[in-house]
Coordinates of C-alpha atoms and ligand atoms in Angstrom, one line a residue:
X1 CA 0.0 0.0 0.0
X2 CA 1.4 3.4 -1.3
X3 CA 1.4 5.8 1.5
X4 CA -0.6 8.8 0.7
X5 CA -2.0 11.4 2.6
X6 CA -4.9 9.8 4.0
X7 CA -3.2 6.9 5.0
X8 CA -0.7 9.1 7.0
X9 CA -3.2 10.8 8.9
X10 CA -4.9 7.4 9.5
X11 CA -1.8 6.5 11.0
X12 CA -1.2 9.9 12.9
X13 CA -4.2 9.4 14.5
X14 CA -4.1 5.9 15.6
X15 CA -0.7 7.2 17.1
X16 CA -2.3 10.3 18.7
X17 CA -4.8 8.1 20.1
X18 CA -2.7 5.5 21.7
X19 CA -0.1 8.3 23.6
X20 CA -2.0 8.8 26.3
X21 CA -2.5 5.7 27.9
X22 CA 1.5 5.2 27.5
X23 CA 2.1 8.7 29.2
X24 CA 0.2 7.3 31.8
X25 CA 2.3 4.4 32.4
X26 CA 5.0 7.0 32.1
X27 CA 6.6 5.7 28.9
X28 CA 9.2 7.9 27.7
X29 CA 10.4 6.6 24.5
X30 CA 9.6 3.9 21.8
X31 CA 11.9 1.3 20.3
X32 CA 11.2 0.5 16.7
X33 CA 12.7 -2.5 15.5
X34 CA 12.8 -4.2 12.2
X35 CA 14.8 -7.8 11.5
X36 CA 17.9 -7.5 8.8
X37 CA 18.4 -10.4 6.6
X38 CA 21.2 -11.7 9.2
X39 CA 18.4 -12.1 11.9
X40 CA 19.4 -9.8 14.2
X41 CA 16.6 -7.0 15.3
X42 CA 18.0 -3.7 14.6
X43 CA 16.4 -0.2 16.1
X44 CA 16.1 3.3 16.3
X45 CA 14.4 4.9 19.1
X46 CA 12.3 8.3 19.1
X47 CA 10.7 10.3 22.1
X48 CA 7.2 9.4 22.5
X49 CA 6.3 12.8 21.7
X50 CA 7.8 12.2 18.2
X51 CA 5.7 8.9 17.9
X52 CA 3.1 10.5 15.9
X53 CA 5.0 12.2 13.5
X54 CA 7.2 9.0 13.1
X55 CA 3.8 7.1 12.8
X56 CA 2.7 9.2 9.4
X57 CA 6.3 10.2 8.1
X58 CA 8.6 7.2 9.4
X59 CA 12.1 7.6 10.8
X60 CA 15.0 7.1 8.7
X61 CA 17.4 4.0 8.4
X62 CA 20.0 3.0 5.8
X63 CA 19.2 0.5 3.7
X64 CA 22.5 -1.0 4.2
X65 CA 21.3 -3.0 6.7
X66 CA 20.2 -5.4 4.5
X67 CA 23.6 -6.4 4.0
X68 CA 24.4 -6.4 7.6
X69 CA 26.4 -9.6 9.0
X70 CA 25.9 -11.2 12.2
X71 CA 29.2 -9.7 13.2
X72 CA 28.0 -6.3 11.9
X73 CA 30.8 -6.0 9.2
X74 CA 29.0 -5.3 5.9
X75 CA 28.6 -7.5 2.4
X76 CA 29.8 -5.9 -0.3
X77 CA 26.1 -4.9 -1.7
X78 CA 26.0 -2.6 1.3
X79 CA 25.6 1.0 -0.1
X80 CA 26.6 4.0 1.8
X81 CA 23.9 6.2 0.0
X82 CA 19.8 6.4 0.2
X83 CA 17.6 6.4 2.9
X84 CA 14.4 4.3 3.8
X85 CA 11.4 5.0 6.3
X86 CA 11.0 2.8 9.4
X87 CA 7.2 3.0 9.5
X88 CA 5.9 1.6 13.0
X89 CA 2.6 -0.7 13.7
X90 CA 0.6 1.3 15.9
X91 CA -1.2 -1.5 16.6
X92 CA 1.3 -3.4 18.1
X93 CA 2.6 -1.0 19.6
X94 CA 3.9 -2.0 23.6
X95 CA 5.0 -0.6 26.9
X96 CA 7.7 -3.0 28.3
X97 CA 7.6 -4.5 31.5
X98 CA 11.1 -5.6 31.5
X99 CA 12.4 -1.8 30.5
X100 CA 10.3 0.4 32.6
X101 CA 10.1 4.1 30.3
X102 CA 9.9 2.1 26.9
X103 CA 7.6 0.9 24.3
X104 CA 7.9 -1.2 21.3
X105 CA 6.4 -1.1 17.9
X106 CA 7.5 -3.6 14.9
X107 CA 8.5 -1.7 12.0
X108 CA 7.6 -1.7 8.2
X109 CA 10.3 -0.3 5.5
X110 CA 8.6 2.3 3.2
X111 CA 11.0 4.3 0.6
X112 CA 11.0 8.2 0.9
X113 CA 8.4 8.4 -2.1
X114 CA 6.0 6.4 0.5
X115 CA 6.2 2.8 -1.4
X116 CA 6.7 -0.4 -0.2
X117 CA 10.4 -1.0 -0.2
X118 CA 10.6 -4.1 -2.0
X119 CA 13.2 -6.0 0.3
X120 CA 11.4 -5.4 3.4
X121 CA 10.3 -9.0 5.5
X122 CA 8.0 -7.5 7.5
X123 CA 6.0 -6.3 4.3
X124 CA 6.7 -9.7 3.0
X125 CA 4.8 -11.4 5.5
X126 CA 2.4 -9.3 5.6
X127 CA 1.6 -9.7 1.7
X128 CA 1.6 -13.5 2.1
X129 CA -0.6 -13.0 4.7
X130 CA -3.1 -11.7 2.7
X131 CA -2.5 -14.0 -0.3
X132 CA -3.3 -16.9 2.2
X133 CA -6.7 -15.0 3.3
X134 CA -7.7 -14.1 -0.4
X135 CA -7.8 -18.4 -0.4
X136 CA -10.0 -17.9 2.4
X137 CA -7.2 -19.4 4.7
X138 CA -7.2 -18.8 8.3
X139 CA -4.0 -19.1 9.3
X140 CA -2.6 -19.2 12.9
X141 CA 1.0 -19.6 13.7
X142 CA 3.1 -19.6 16.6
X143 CA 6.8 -19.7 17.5
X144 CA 8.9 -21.3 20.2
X145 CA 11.3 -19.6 21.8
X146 CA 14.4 -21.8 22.9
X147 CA 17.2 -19.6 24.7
X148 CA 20.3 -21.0 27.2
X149 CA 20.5 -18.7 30.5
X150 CA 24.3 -17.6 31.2
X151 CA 25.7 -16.2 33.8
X152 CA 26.4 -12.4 33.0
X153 CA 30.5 -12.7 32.7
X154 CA 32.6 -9.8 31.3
X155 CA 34.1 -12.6 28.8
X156 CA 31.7 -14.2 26.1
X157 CA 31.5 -17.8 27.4
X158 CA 28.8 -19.6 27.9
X159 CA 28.4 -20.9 32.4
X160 CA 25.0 -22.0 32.5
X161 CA 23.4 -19.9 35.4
X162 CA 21.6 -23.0 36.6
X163 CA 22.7 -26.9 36.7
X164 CA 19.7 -28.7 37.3
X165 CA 18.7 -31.7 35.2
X166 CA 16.3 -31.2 31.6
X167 CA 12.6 -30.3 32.1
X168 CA 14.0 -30.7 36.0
X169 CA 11.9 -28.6 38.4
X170 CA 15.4 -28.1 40.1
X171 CA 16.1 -25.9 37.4
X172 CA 13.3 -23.6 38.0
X173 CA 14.1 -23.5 41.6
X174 CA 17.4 -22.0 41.3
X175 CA 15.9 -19.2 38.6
X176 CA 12.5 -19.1 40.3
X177 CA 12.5 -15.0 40.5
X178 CA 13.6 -15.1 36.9
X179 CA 10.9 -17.7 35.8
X180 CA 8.5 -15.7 37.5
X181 CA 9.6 -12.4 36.2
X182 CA 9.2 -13.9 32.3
X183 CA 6.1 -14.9 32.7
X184 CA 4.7 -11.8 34.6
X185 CA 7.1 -9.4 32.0
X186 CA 4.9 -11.0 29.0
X187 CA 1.5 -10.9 30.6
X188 CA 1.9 -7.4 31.2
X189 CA 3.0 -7.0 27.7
X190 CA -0.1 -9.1 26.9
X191 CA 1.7 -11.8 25.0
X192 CA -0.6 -15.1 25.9
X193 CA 2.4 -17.3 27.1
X194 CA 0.7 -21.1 26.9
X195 CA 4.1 -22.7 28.8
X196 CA 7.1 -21.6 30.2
X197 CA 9.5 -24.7 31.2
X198 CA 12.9 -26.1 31.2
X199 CA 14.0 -27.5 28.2
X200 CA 17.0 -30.2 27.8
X201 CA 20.3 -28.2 27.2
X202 CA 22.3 -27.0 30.1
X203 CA 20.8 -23.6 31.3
X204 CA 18.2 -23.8 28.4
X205 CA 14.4 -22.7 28.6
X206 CA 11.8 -22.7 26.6
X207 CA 8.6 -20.1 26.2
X208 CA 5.5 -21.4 23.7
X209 CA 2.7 -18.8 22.8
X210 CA -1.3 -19.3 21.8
X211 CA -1.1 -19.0 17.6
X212 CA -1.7 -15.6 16.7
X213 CA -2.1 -14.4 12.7
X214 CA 1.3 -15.1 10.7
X215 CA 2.8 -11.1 10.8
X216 CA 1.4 -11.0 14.3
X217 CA 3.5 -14.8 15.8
X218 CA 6.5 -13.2 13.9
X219 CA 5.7 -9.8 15.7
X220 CA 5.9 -11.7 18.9
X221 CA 8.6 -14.1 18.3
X222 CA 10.7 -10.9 18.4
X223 CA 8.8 -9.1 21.9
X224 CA 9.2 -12.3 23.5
X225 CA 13.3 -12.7 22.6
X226 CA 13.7 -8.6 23.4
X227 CA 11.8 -9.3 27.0
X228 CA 13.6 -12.5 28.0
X229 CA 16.9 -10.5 26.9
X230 CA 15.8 -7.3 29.1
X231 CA 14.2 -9.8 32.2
X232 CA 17.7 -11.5 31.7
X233 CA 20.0 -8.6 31.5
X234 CA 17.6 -7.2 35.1
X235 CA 19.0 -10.4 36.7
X236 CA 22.4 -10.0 35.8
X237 CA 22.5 -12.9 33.5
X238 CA 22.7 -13.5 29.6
X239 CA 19.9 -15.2 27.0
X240 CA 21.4 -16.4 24.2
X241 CA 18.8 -17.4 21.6
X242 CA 21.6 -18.4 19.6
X243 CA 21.4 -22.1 17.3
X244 CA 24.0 -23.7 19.0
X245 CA 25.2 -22.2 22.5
X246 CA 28.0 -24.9 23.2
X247 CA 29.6 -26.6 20.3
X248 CA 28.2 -30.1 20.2
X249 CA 25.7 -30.2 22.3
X250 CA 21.4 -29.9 22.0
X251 CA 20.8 -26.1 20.7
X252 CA 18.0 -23.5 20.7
X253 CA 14.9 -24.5 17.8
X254 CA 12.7 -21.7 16.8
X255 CA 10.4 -24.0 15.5
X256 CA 6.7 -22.8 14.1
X257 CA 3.6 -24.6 14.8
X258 CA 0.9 -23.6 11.6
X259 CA -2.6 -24.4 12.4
X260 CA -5.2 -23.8 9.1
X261 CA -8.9 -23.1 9.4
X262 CA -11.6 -22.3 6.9
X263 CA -15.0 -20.8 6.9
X264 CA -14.5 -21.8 11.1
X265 CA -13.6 -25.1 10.6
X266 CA -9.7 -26.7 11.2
X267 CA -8.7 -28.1 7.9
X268 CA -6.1 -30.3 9.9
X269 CA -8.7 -32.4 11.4
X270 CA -12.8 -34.1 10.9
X271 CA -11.1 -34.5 7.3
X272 CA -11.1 -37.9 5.7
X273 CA -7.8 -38.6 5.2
X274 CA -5.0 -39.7 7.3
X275 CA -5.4 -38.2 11.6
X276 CA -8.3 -36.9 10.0
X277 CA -6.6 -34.3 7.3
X278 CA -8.5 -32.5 5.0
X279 CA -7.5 -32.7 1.4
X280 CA -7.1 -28.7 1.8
X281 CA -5.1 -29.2 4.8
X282 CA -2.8 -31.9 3.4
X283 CA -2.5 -30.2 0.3
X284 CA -1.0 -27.2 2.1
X285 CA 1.4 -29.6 4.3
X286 CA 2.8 -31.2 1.5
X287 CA 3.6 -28.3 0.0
X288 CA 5.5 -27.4 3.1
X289 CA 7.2 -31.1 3.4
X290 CA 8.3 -30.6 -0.4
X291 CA 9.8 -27.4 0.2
X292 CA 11.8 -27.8 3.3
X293 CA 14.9 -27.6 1.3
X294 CA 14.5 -24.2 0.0
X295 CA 12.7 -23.3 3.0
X296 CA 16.0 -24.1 5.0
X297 CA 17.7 -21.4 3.7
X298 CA 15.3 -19.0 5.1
X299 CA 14.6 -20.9 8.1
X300 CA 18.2 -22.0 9.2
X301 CA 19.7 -19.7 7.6
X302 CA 23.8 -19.5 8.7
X303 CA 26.5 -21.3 9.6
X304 CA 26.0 -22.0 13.1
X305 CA 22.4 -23.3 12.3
X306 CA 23.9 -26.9 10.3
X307 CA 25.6 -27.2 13.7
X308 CA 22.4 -27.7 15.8
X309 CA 20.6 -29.5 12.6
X310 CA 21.7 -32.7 13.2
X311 CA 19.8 -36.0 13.6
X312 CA 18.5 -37.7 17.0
X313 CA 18.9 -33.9 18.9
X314 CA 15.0 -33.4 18.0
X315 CA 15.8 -30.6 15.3
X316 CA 13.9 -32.2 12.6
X317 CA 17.1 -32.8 10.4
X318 CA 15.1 -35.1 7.9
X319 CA 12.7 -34.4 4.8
X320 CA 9.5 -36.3 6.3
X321 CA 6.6 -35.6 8.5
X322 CA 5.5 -38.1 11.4
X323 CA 2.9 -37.6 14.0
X324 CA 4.2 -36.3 16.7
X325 CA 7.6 -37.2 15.9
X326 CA 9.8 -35.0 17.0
X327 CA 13.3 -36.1 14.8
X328 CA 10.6 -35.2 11.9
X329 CA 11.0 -31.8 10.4
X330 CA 7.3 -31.5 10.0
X331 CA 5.4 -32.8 13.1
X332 CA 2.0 -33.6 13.0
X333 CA 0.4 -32.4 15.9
X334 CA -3.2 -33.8 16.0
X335 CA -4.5 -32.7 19.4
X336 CA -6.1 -35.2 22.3
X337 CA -9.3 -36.6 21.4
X338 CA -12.2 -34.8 22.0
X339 CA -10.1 -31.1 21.1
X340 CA -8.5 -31.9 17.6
X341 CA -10.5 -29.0 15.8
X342 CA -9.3 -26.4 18.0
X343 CA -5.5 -28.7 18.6
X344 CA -4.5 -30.0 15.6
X345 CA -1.3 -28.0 13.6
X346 CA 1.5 -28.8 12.1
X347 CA 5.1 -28.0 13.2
X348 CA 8.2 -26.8 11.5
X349 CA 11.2 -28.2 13.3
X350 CA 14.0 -27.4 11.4
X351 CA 14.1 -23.6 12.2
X352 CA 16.0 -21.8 14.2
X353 CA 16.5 -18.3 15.6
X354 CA 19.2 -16.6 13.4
X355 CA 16.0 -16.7 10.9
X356 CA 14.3 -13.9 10.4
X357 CA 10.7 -14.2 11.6
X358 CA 9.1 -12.6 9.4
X359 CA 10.6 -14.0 5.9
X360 CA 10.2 -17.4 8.2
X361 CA 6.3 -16.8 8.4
X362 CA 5.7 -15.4 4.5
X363 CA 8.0 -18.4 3.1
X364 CA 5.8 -21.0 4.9
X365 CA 2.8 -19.4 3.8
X366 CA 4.2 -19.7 0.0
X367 CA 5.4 -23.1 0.8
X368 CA 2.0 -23.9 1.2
X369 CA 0.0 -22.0 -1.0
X370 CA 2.3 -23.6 -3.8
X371 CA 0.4 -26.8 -3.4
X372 CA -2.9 -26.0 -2.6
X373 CA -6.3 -27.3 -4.3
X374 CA -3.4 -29.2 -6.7
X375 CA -4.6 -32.0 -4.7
X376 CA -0.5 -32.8 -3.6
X377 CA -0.5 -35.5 -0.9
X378 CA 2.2 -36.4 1.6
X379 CA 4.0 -39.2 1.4
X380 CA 3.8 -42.3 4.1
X381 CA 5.1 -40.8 7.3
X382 CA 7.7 -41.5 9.2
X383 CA 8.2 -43.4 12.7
X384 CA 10.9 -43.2 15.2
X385 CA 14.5 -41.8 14.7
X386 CA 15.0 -41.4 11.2
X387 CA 18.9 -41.5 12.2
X388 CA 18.3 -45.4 12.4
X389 CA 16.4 -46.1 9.6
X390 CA 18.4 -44.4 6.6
X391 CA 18.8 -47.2 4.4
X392 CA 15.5 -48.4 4.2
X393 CA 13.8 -44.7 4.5
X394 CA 16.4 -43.6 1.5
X395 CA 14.7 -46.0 -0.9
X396 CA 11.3 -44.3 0.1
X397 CA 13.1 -41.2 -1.0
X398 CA 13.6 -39.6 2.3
X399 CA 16.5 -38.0 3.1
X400 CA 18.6 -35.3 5.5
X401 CA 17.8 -31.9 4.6
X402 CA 20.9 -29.7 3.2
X403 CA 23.2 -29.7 5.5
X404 CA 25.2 -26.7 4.5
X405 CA 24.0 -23.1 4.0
X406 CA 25.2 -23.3 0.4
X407 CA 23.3 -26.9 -0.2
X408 CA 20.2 -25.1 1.2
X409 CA 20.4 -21.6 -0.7
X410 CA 20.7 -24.0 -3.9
X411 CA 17.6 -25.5 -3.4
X412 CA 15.8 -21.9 -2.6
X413 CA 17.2 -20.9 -6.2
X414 CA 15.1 -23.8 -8.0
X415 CA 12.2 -22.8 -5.5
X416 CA 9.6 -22.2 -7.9
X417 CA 7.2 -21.4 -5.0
X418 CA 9.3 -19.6 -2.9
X419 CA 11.8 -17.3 -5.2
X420 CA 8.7 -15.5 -7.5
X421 CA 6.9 -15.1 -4.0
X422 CA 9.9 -13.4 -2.2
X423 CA 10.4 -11.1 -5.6
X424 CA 14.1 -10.6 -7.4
X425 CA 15.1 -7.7 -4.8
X426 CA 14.3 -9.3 -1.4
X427 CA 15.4 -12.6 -2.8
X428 CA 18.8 -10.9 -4.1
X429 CA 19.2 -9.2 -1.2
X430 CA 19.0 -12.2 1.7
X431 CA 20.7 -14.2 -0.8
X432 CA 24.1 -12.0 -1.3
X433 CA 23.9 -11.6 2.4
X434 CA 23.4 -14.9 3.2
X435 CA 26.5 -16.2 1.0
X436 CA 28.7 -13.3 2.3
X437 CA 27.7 -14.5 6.0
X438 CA 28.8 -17.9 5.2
X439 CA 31.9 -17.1 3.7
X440 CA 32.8 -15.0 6.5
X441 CA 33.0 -18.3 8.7
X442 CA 34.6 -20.8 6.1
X443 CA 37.4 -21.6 7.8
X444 CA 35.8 -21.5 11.0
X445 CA 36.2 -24.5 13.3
X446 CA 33.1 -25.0 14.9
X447 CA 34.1 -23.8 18.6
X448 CA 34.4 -20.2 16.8
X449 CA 31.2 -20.1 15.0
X450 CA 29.4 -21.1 18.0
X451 CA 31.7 -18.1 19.9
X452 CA 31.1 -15.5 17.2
X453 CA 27.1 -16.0 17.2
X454 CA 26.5 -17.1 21.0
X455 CA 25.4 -13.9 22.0
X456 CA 24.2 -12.1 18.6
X457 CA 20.5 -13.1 17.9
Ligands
LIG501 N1 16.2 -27.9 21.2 C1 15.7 -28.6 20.1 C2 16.0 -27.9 18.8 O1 17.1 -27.6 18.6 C3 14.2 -28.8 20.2 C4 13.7 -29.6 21.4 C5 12.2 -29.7 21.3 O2 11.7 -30.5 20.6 O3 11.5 -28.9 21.9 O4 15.2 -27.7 18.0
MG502 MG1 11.5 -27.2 22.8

């Protein structure tokens, strides 16, 4: 949508309208923050007096940043000239809890002329979004968030700030004020936390949230990171959301559950085919499964991801789907009996963090929308560990997903679904960014990827 004059002042005054209340809670000044094609969540910060003007007119940012590094140095298509606007989302727009005199609002990337800039993920999603809801798809999404608690040490290692067992209730003894303090920091923010638990890497956590629409899971995915970063940081201790934490060991998912509904009604369950799938609803998984490849390099996008995306560590590091299996990239959730229309979704394992959210949630969408009413099926699923069953699951044509960054931007080349849908200047742009990232760790031993991106995302 061009932004003309009526659609500024529309903005202006949803701004103007929402000041108050933040005055109130004695909110000072707003972050905005947009995601760079390296993952990480970049910002500029404005008084909140300026919030209105910055709501119609934007505030500027370089659109070098879209060939940003996770180490900040710059890929060569980095230009030192032009501007863009960062346009803020009034309506999301957030006093946080865990950084008393500050808001948030996501941003959008319009040019000076008031365009969509092509390259911008938020806009992407968003424009997906729509695509899915012009098929008269309702669809709901939801990321986890998977971060490693460190103790807050002037060097950059990683000492787990608590030592009790996986899912162990010790754990959450010994960071019971910081447990607490996430979970009260996001219902104040009212972000509807479903769990909040120990997960099974030393120091690591895990936060799920009720499925929201696809631009607003990817909105959260970021709030939720920013508050457990600013809970963390209140404690004197370090999140790091970061794919692998520790070389070697289990690392942090940022997997995304998809749920599908039309006209009120789940197509992922009451259907007639397999866990009661819907040929609308299959059609859109398979299109997913088939993709996973070329989704990859969206999804797991860098080095450090191949490190965590490695069989029998529950990363999904095969090409299959499984009910409920959780070495399957695509998991089948089908919901307890009795609750499968409201329960049943599907979940992308393979992901990570250093993806950015929003180009996570558009791609999907375009995985999907590729293959439905084509009446695409999915193949025979698969049980157990795939790890142990390669020889027999290889002649079923299954397989590991790419297990290099290269291997997995190949396959997002041939993507017929996903390349048209991101458009030549977004796809261009992640892509050159994407290569220059992983050339800037080829020599890297493992031990110094995991170092240079531990504390980045
Ligand atoms: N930490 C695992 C990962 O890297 C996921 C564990 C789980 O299934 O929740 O994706
Ligand atoms: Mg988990």
């Amino acid at each position: 949508m061009t932004l003309d004059a009526e659609e500024r002042e529309r903005r202006a005054a949803q701004a103007r309208d929402a000041v108050p209340a933040l005055a109130g809670r004695q909110v000072d000044a707003v972050a905005l923050t947009f995601v760079d094609n390296s993952g990480v969540a970049r910002t500029k910060t404005i008084p909140l007096a300026g919030l209105e003007r910055a709501a119609a007119w934007g505030v500027g940012m370089s659109p070098a940043f879209d060939a940003f590094l996770v180490d900040d140095s710059i890929a060569p298509g980095g230009r030192p000239d032009g501007d863009l606007r960062l346009l803020p989302d009034i309506g999301r727009l957030t006093a946080l809890a865990a950084q008393p005199g500050w808001a948030w609002a996501p941003a959008d990337r319009y040019t000076q002329d008031g365009e969509p800039y092509p390259v911008c993920q938020r806009l992407f999603a968003t424009e997906l979004a729509a695509r899915a809801a012009g098929q008269d798809l309702d669809v709901r999404m939801g990321f986890e968030v998977e971060w490693a608690v460190g103790e807050g040490r002037p060097d950059d290692e990683f000492v787990p700030a608590c030592r009790g067992p996986a899912y162990g209730m010790t754990r959450l003894i010994e960071l019971s004020d910081y447990c607490r303090d996430v979970h009260t920091a996001l219902a104040a923010q009212s972000v509807p936390v479903l769990q909040v638990h120990p997960e099974y890497a030393a120091g690591q956590y895990e936060v799920s949230v009720a499925p929201d629409d696809p631009v607003g899971a990817a909105d959260t995915a970021v709030l939720v990171r920013e508050t457990i970063r600013a809970v963390s940081a209140r404690h004197g201790l370090r999140a790091s959301f970061a794919p692998v934490v520790a070389a070697g060991t289990v690392g942090n998912g940022g997997h995304v559950h998809v749920s599908l509904r039309r006209d009120g009604v789940s197509l992922l369950a009451g259907g007639g085919g397999r866990y009661g799938l819907t040929d609308a609803g299959e059609a859109f998984l398979a299109g997913v499964l088939a993709e996973l490849p070329a989704l990859l390099a969206i999804g797991a996008p860098t080095v450090a991801s191949y490190l965590r995306l490695v069989p029998s560590h529950w990363a999904g590091a095969y090409q299959c789907w499984g009910r409920e299996n959780r070495e399957a990239a695509l998991r089948l959730v089908t919901g307890s009996t009795g609750e499968q229309d409201r329960g049943a979704n599907a979940e992308v394992k393979c992901f990570d963090q250093s993806a950015n959210p929003y180009l996570v949630v558009g791609a999907v969408l375009a995985a999907g929308l590729s293959r439905l009413g084509t009446g695409a099926r999915l193949p025979d699923e698969v049980t157990g560990d795939p790890a142990g069953q390669e020889t027999e699951l290889a002649r079923r044509g299954v397989h590991r997903l790419p297990q290099t960054v290269e291997d997995a931007l190949a396959a997002l080349s041939r993507s017929e679904a996903l390349r048209p849908a991101l458009g030549e200047p977004r796809y261009e742009s992640f892509v050159d960014t994407r290569r220059a990232e992983a050339e800037l760790f080829g020599g890297s031993t493992p031990d110094e990827v995991v170092a240079a991106t531990r504390w980045r995302y």
